[in-house]
Amino acid sequence: ELSNEILCTVKLARRAFVGETSYGLDNMIRRFGIEIDPKDRHRGAGDAHAASLLMLKCFERIRSAGVTTLDQLLRFMHASPRKTARMFDPVKPVRI
């Protein structure tokens, strides 16, 4: 049986962009101006494309906090949003 790590766009967005009212794909698409043809929304390929663009936005933000490896990314994703929010604090950033 294979056991692979999973990257979740909702968990990553919750930690990278603390304070949003919703982390669902529809809200994140609007927040970042991700363009997707409405007829492709709620379809496998369209949602996968939008989620991949959202994940890239998350990666950009997370990388700015010094997360550069898969191990760090997985720890970031599983850390509390309160802790990850402090990583973006320019005065007293924390490391995970």
Short mmCIF file of N, CA, C and O in Angstrom, two decimals:
data_model
loop_
_atom_site.label_atom_id
_atom_site.label_comp_id
_atom_site.label_asym_id
_atom_site.label_seq_id
_atom_site.Cartn_x
_atom_site.Cartn_y
_atom_site.Cartn_z
N GLU A 1 0.83 -1.18 0.00
CA GLU A 1 0.00 0.00 0.00
C GLU A 1 0.88 1.25 0.00
O GLU A 1 1.81 1.37 0.79
N LEU A 2 0.58 2.16 -0.90
CA LEU A 2 1.32 3.42 -0.96
C LEU A 2 0.76 4.40 0.06
O LEU A 2 -0.44 4.47 0.26
N SER A 3 1.65 5.15 0.63
CA SER A 3 1.23 6.19 1.57
C SER A 3 1.99 7.46 1.22
O SER A 3 3.16 7.59 1.55
N ASN A 4 1.32 8.35 0.52
CA ASN A 4 1.96 9.58 0.08
C ASN A 4 1.48 10.75 0.91
O ASN A 4 0.35 10.76 1.40
N GLU A 5 2.33 11.75 1.06
CA GLU A 5 1.93 12.97 1.73
C GLU A 5 0.93 13.71 0.84
O GLU A 5 0.96 13.59 -0.38
N ILE A 6 0.06 14.47 1.47
CA ILE A 6 -0.97 15.21 0.74
C ILE A 6 -0.80 16.70 1.03
O ILE A 6 -0.60 17.09 2.19
N LEU A 7 -0.84 17.51 -0.01
CA LEU A 7 -0.87 18.96 0.16
C LEU A 7 -2.30 19.41 -0.07
O LEU A 7 -2.90 19.12 -1.10
N CYS A 8 -2.84 20.11 0.91
CA CYS A 8 -4.22 20.56 0.86
C CYS A 8 -4.25 22.07 0.66
O CYS A 8 -3.70 22.82 1.48
N THR A 9 -4.88 22.53 -0.42
CA THR A 9 -4.92 23.98 -0.68
C THR A 9 -5.66 24.73 0.42
O THR A 9 -5.30 25.85 0.74
N VAL A 10 -6.68 24.12 1.00
CA VAL A 10 -7.43 24.80 2.06
C VAL A 10 -6.53 24.99 3.29
O VAL A 10 -6.44 26.08 3.85
N LYS A 11 -5.84 23.92 3.71
CA LYS A 11 -4.95 24.03 4.87
C LYS A 11 -3.82 25.02 4.61
O LYS A 11 -3.47 25.82 5.47
N LEU A 12 -3.24 24.96 3.42
CA LEU A 12 -2.15 25.89 3.10
C LEU A 12 -2.65 27.33 3.08
O LEU A 12 -2.01 28.22 3.63
N ALA A 13 -3.80 27.56 2.46
CA ALA A 13 -4.34 28.92 2.39
C ALA A 13 -4.69 29.44 3.78
O ALA A 13 -4.46 30.61 4.09
N ARG A 14 -5.24 28.58 4.65
CA ARG A 14 -5.59 28.99 6.02
C ARG A 14 -4.36 29.48 6.78
O ARG A 14 -4.45 30.36 7.62
N ARG A 15 -3.23 28.88 6.50
CA ARG A 15 -2.01 29.23 7.22
C ARG A 15 -1.24 30.36 6.54
O ARG A 15 -0.59 31.15 7.19
N ALA A 16 -1.33 30.42 5.23
CA ALA A 16 -0.59 31.46 4.50
C ALA A 16 -1.33 32.79 4.49
O ALA A 16 -0.71 33.85 4.44
N PHE A 17 -2.66 32.74 4.54
CA PHE A 17 -3.47 33.95 4.44
C PHE A 17 -4.46 34.01 5.61
O PHE A 17 -5.67 33.98 5.42
N VAL A 18 -3.93 34.09 6.80
CA VAL A 18 -4.75 34.11 8.01
C VAL A 18 -5.70 35.30 7.97
O VAL A 18 -5.32 36.40 7.58
N GLY A 19 -6.94 35.07 8.38
CA GLY A 19 -7.89 36.16 8.49
C GLY A 19 -8.93 36.24 7.39
O GLY A 19 -9.82 37.09 7.45
N GLU A 20 -8.84 35.39 6.41
CA GLU A 20 -9.87 35.38 5.36
C GLU A 20 -11.18 34.87 5.96
O GLU A 20 -11.18 34.13 6.94
N THR A 21 -12.29 35.26 5.38
CA THR A 21 -13.58 34.80 5.89
C THR A 21 -13.90 33.39 5.44
O THR A 21 -14.65 32.68 6.10
N SER A 22 -13.34 32.97 4.32
CA SER A 22 -13.58 31.63 3.80
C SER A 22 -12.37 31.20 2.99
O SER A 22 -11.74 32.02 2.31
N TYR A 23 -12.06 29.92 3.07
CA TYR A 23 -10.93 29.39 2.32
C TYR A 23 -11.37 28.43 1.23
O TYR A 23 -10.56 27.70 0.67
N GLY A 24 -12.65 28.43 0.92
CA GLY A 24 -13.16 27.60 -0.16
C GLY A 24 -12.63 28.10 -1.50
O GLY A 24 -12.22 29.26 -1.65
N LEU A 25 -12.64 27.23 -2.47
CA LEU A 25 -12.07 27.56 -3.77
C LEU A 25 -12.75 28.77 -4.41
O LEU A 25 -12.08 29.64 -4.97
N ASP A 26 -14.07 28.88 -4.30
CA ASP A 26 -14.76 30.04 -4.89
C ASP A 26 -14.25 31.35 -4.30
O ASP A 26 -13.96 32.30 -5.03
N ASN A 27 -14.12 31.42 -2.99
CA ASN A 27 -13.65 32.64 -2.34
C ASN A 27 -12.19 32.94 -2.72
O ASN A 27 -11.84 34.09 -2.99
N MET A 28 -11.37 31.94 -2.74
CA MET A 28 -9.95 32.15 -3.07
C MET A 28 -9.78 32.57 -4.53
O MET A 28 -8.92 33.39 -4.85
N ILE A 29 -10.62 32.03 -5.41
CA ILE A 29 -10.59 32.44 -6.82
C ILE A 29 -10.88 33.93 -6.92
O ILE A 29 -10.18 34.67 -7.61
N ARG A 30 -11.91 34.38 -6.21
CA ARG A 30 -12.24 35.81 -6.23
C ARG A 30 -11.12 36.63 -5.58
O ARG A 30 -10.73 37.66 -6.11
N ARG A 31 -10.63 36.18 -4.45
CA ARG A 31 -9.60 36.93 -3.69
C ARG A 31 -8.38 37.22 -4.54
O ARG A 31 -7.81 38.29 -4.50
N PHE A 32 -7.95 36.23 -5.31
CA PHE A 32 -6.72 36.37 -6.10
C PHE A 32 -6.97 36.66 -7.57
O PHE A 32 -6.02 36.74 -8.35
N GLY A 33 -8.20 36.83 -7.96
CA GLY A 33 -8.49 37.13 -9.36
C GLY A 33 -8.11 35.99 -10.29
O GLY A 33 -7.72 36.22 -11.44
N ILE A 34 -8.22 34.77 -9.79
CA ILE A 34 -7.91 33.60 -10.63
C ILE A 34 -9.05 33.45 -11.63
O ILE A 34 -10.22 33.37 -11.26
N GLU A 35 -8.67 33.45 -12.88
CA GLU A 35 -9.69 33.38 -13.94
C GLU A 35 -9.93 31.94 -14.33
O GLU A 35 -9.01 31.19 -14.61
N ILE A 36 -11.20 31.60 -14.31
CA ILE A 36 -11.63 30.27 -14.75
C ILE A 36 -12.97 30.45 -15.44
O ILE A 36 -13.82 31.21 -14.97
N ASP A 37 -13.13 29.81 -16.56
CA ASP A 37 -14.39 29.88 -17.29
C ASP A 37 -15.49 29.31 -16.40
O ASP A 37 -15.35 28.20 -15.88
N PRO A 38 -16.56 30.06 -16.18
CA PRO A 38 -17.64 29.58 -15.30
C PRO A 38 -18.17 28.20 -15.67
O PRO A 38 -18.57 27.43 -14.81
N LYS A 39 -18.15 27.86 -16.95
CA LYS A 39 -18.64 26.54 -17.34
C LYS A 39 -17.68 25.42 -16.92
O LYS A 39 -18.06 24.26 -16.85
N ASP A 40 -16.43 25.78 -16.59
CA ASP A 40 -15.45 24.79 -16.13
C ASP A 40 -15.43 24.63 -14.61
O ASP A 40 -14.84 23.70 -14.08
N ARG A 41 -16.08 25.57 -13.90
CA ARG A 41 -16.12 25.52 -12.43
C ARG A 41 -16.97 24.33 -12.00
O ARG A 41 -17.99 24.04 -12.63
N HIS A 42 -16.55 23.65 -10.99
CA HIS A 42 -17.21 22.45 -10.46
C HIS A 42 -17.09 21.28 -11.41
O HIS A 42 -17.91 20.36 -11.38
N ARG A 43 -16.08 21.31 -12.24
CA ARG A 43 -15.73 20.18 -13.09
C ARG A 43 -14.29 19.82 -12.75
O ARG A 43 -13.51 20.67 -12.34
N GLY A 44 -13.96 18.59 -12.91
CA GLY A 44 -12.64 18.09 -12.50
C GLY A 44 -11.48 18.91 -13.01
O GLY A 44 -10.66 19.42 -12.24
N ALA A 45 -11.38 19.07 -14.31
CA ALA A 45 -10.23 19.76 -14.90
C ALA A 45 -10.22 21.24 -14.52
O ALA A 45 -9.16 21.80 -14.20
N GLY A 46 -11.37 21.89 -14.55
CA GLY A 46 -11.44 23.32 -14.22
C GLY A 46 -11.07 23.59 -12.78
O GLY A 46 -10.29 24.50 -12.48
N ASP A 47 -11.62 22.79 -11.86
CA ASP A 47 -11.31 22.98 -10.45
C ASP A 47 -9.85 22.63 -10.16
O ASP A 47 -9.20 23.29 -9.35
N ALA A 48 -9.33 21.60 -10.81
CA ALA A 48 -7.92 21.22 -10.60
C ALA A 48 -7.01 22.35 -11.08
O ALA A 48 -6.02 22.68 -10.43
N HIS A 49 -7.35 22.97 -12.19
CA HIS A 49 -6.55 24.08 -12.71
C HIS A 49 -6.59 25.27 -11.74
O HIS A 49 -5.56 25.85 -11.40
N ALA A 50 -7.78 25.62 -11.26
CA ALA A 50 -7.92 26.73 -10.32
C ALA A 50 -7.18 26.42 -9.01
O ALA A 50 -6.50 27.29 -8.46
N ALA A 51 -7.29 25.18 -8.53
CA ALA A 51 -6.60 24.80 -7.30
C ALA A 51 -5.08 24.86 -7.47
O ALA A 51 -4.37 25.26 -6.54
N SER A 52 -4.60 24.50 -8.64
CA SER A 52 -3.15 24.56 -8.87
C SER A 52 -2.66 26.01 -8.88
O SER A 52 -1.58 26.31 -8.35
N LEU A 53 -3.46 26.92 -9.43
CA LEU A 53 -3.08 28.34 -9.42
C LEU A 53 -3.14 28.89 -7.99
O LEU A 53 -2.27 29.68 -7.58
N LEU A 54 -4.12 28.45 -7.21
CA LEU A 54 -4.19 28.85 -5.81
C LEU A 54 -2.98 28.31 -5.04
O LEU A 54 -2.38 29.03 -4.24
N MET A 55 -2.60 27.08 -5.31
CA MET A 55 -1.45 26.51 -4.62
C MET A 55 -0.18 27.30 -4.94
O MET A 55 0.64 27.54 -4.05
N LEU A 56 -0.03 27.76 -6.17
CA LEU A 56 1.12 28.59 -6.52
C LEU A 56 1.11 29.89 -5.73
O LEU A 56 2.17 30.36 -5.27
N LYS A 57 -0.06 30.50 -5.54
CA LYS A 57 -0.17 31.71 -4.71
C LYS A 57 0.27 31.40 -3.28
O LYS A 57 0.98 32.18 -2.65
N CYS A 58 -0.17 30.27 -2.76
CA CYS A 58 0.23 29.86 -1.41
C CYS A 58 1.74 29.67 -1.33
O CYS A 58 2.38 30.13 -0.39
N PHE A 59 2.30 28.97 -2.32
CA PHE A 59 3.75 28.73 -2.33
C PHE A 59 4.54 30.04 -2.32
O PHE A 59 5.54 30.17 -1.63
N GLU A 60 4.10 31.02 -3.11
CA GLU A 60 4.78 32.32 -3.14
C GLU A 60 4.81 32.94 -1.76
O GLU A 60 5.85 33.41 -1.29
N ARG A 61 3.68 32.95 -1.10
CA ARG A 61 3.57 33.55 0.24
C ARG A 61 4.40 32.77 1.26
O ARG A 61 5.11 33.34 2.06
N ILE A 62 4.30 31.46 1.21
CA ILE A 62 4.99 30.61 2.16
C ILE A 62 6.51 30.71 1.98
O ILE A 62 7.26 30.77 2.94
N ARG A 63 6.93 30.77 0.73
CA ARG A 63 8.37 30.91 0.46
C ARG A 63 8.91 32.21 1.05
O ARG A 63 10.03 32.27 1.53
N SER A 64 8.09 33.25 1.07
CA SER A 64 8.54 34.54 1.63
C SER A 64 8.80 34.44 3.13
O SER A 64 9.49 35.28 3.70
N ALA A 65 8.25 33.40 3.78
CA ALA A 65 8.48 33.19 5.21
C ALA A 65 9.65 32.23 5.45
O ALA A 65 9.90 31.85 6.58
N GLY A 66 10.33 31.83 4.38
CA GLY A 66 11.52 30.98 4.54
C GLY A 66 11.28 29.50 4.39
O GLY A 66 12.19 28.71 4.61
N VAL A 67 10.09 29.09 4.01
CA VAL A 67 9.79 27.68 3.81
C VAL A 67 10.26 27.31 2.40
O VAL A 67 9.74 27.84 1.42
N THR A 68 11.24 26.41 2.34
CA THR A 68 11.83 26.10 1.02
C THR A 68 11.91 24.60 0.71
O THR A 68 12.28 24.24 -0.40
N THR A 69 11.60 23.73 1.68
CA THR A 69 11.67 22.29 1.43
C THR A 69 10.31 21.66 1.65
O THR A 69 9.43 22.23 2.31
N LEU A 70 10.15 20.46 1.12
CA LEU A 70 8.89 19.74 1.30
C LEU A 70 8.65 19.45 2.78
O LEU A 70 7.53 19.59 3.26
N ASP A 71 9.68 19.06 3.51
CA ASP A 71 9.51 18.80 4.95
C ASP A 71 9.02 20.06 5.67
O ASP A 71 8.11 19.98 6.50
N GLN A 72 9.61 21.20 5.36
CA GLN A 72 9.16 22.45 5.98
C GLN A 72 7.73 22.77 5.58
O GLN A 72 6.93 23.23 6.40
N LEU A 73 7.40 22.53 4.33
CA LEU A 73 6.05 22.80 3.83
C LEU A 73 5.01 21.93 4.56
O LEU A 73 3.96 22.42 4.97
N LEU A 74 5.33 20.67 4.76
CA LEU A 74 4.41 19.78 5.47
C LEU A 74 4.26 20.20 6.93
O LEU A 74 3.14 20.19 7.46
N ARG A 75 5.35 20.60 7.57
CA ARG A 75 5.25 21.10 8.95
C ARG A 75 4.42 22.38 8.99
O ARG A 75 3.60 22.57 9.89
N PHE A 76 4.62 23.25 8.02
CA PHE A 76 3.85 24.49 7.92
C PHE A 76 2.36 24.17 7.80
O PHE A 76 1.53 24.75 8.49
N MET A 77 2.02 23.24 6.94
CA MET A 77 0.63 22.90 6.69
C MET A 77 -0.04 22.33 7.95
O MET A 77 -1.22 22.55 8.17
N HIS A 78 0.72 21.63 8.78
CA HIS A 78 0.15 21.01 9.98
C HIS A 78 0.29 21.87 11.23
O HIS A 78 -0.25 21.53 12.27
N ALA A 79 0.99 22.99 11.12
CA ALA A 79 1.13 23.90 12.28
C ALA A 79 -0.16 24.68 12.47
O ALA A 79 -1.00 24.77 11.57
N SER A 80 -0.30 25.27 13.64
CA SER A 80 -1.51 26.06 13.90
C SER A 80 -1.46 27.36 13.08
O SER A 80 -0.38 27.92 12.87
N PRO A 81 -2.61 27.84 12.62
CA PRO A 81 -2.63 29.12 11.89
C PRO A 81 -2.05 30.26 12.73
O PRO A 81 -1.42 31.16 12.19
N ARG A 82 -2.22 30.22 14.03
CA ARG A 82 -1.67 31.26 14.89
C ARG A 82 -0.13 31.28 14.80
O ARG A 82 0.48 32.33 14.69
N LYS A 83 0.47 30.09 14.80
CA LYS A 83 1.93 30.01 14.70
C LYS A 83 2.41 30.44 13.31
O LYS A 83 3.37 31.19 13.19
N THR A 84 1.73 29.98 12.28
CA THR A 84 2.19 30.32 10.94
C THR A 84 2.01 31.81 10.66
O THR A 84 2.80 32.41 9.94
N ALA A 85 0.98 32.42 11.24
CA ALA A 85 0.79 33.87 11.05
C ALA A 85 2.00 34.64 11.57
O ALA A 85 2.41 35.64 10.98
N ARG A 86 2.59 34.16 12.66
CA ARG A 86 3.77 34.85 13.23
C ARG A 86 4.99 34.73 12.33
O ARG A 86 5.91 35.54 12.41
N MET A 87 5.00 33.76 11.43
CA MET A 87 6.12 33.62 10.49
C MET A 87 6.21 34.81 9.55
O MET A 87 7.26 35.11 9.02
N PHE A 88 5.08 35.48 9.33
CA PHE A 88 5.04 36.61 8.40
C PHE A 88 5.22 37.94 9.12
O PHE A 88 5.15 38.99 8.50
N ASP A 89 5.43 37.90 10.43
CA ASP A 89 5.63 39.11 11.24
C ASP A 89 7.03 39.65 10.97
O ASP A 89 8.02 38.98 11.26
N PRO A 90 7.14 40.86 10.42
CA PRO A 90 8.46 41.39 10.10
C PRO A 90 9.29 41.71 11.34
O PRO A 90 10.52 41.80 11.26
N VAL A 91 8.65 41.88 12.50
CA VAL A 91 9.38 42.24 13.70
C VAL A 91 9.92 41.01 14.42
O VAL A 91 11.10 40.94 14.76
N LYS A 92 9.06 40.00 14.63
CA LYS A 92 9.49 38.81 15.35
C LYS A 92 9.02 37.54 14.63
O LYS A 92 8.14 36.85 15.10
N PRO A 93 9.60 37.23 13.49
CA PRO A 93 9.18 36.02 12.78
C PRO A 93 9.61 34.77 13.55
O PRO A 93 10.60 34.78 14.27
N VAL A 94 8.86 33.71 13.42
CA VAL A 94 9.21 32.42 14.03
C VAL A 94 9.55 31.44 12.93
O VAL A 94 9.17 31.61 11.78
N ARG A 95 10.28 30.40 13.28
CA ARG A 95 10.62 29.32 12.35
C ARG A 95 9.83 28.09 12.77
O ARG A 95 9.62 27.87 13.94
N ILE A 96 9.46 27.28 11.80
CA ILE A 96 8.79 26.02 12.15
C ILE A 96 9.74 24.87 11.93
O ILE A 96 10.72 24.96 11.27
#
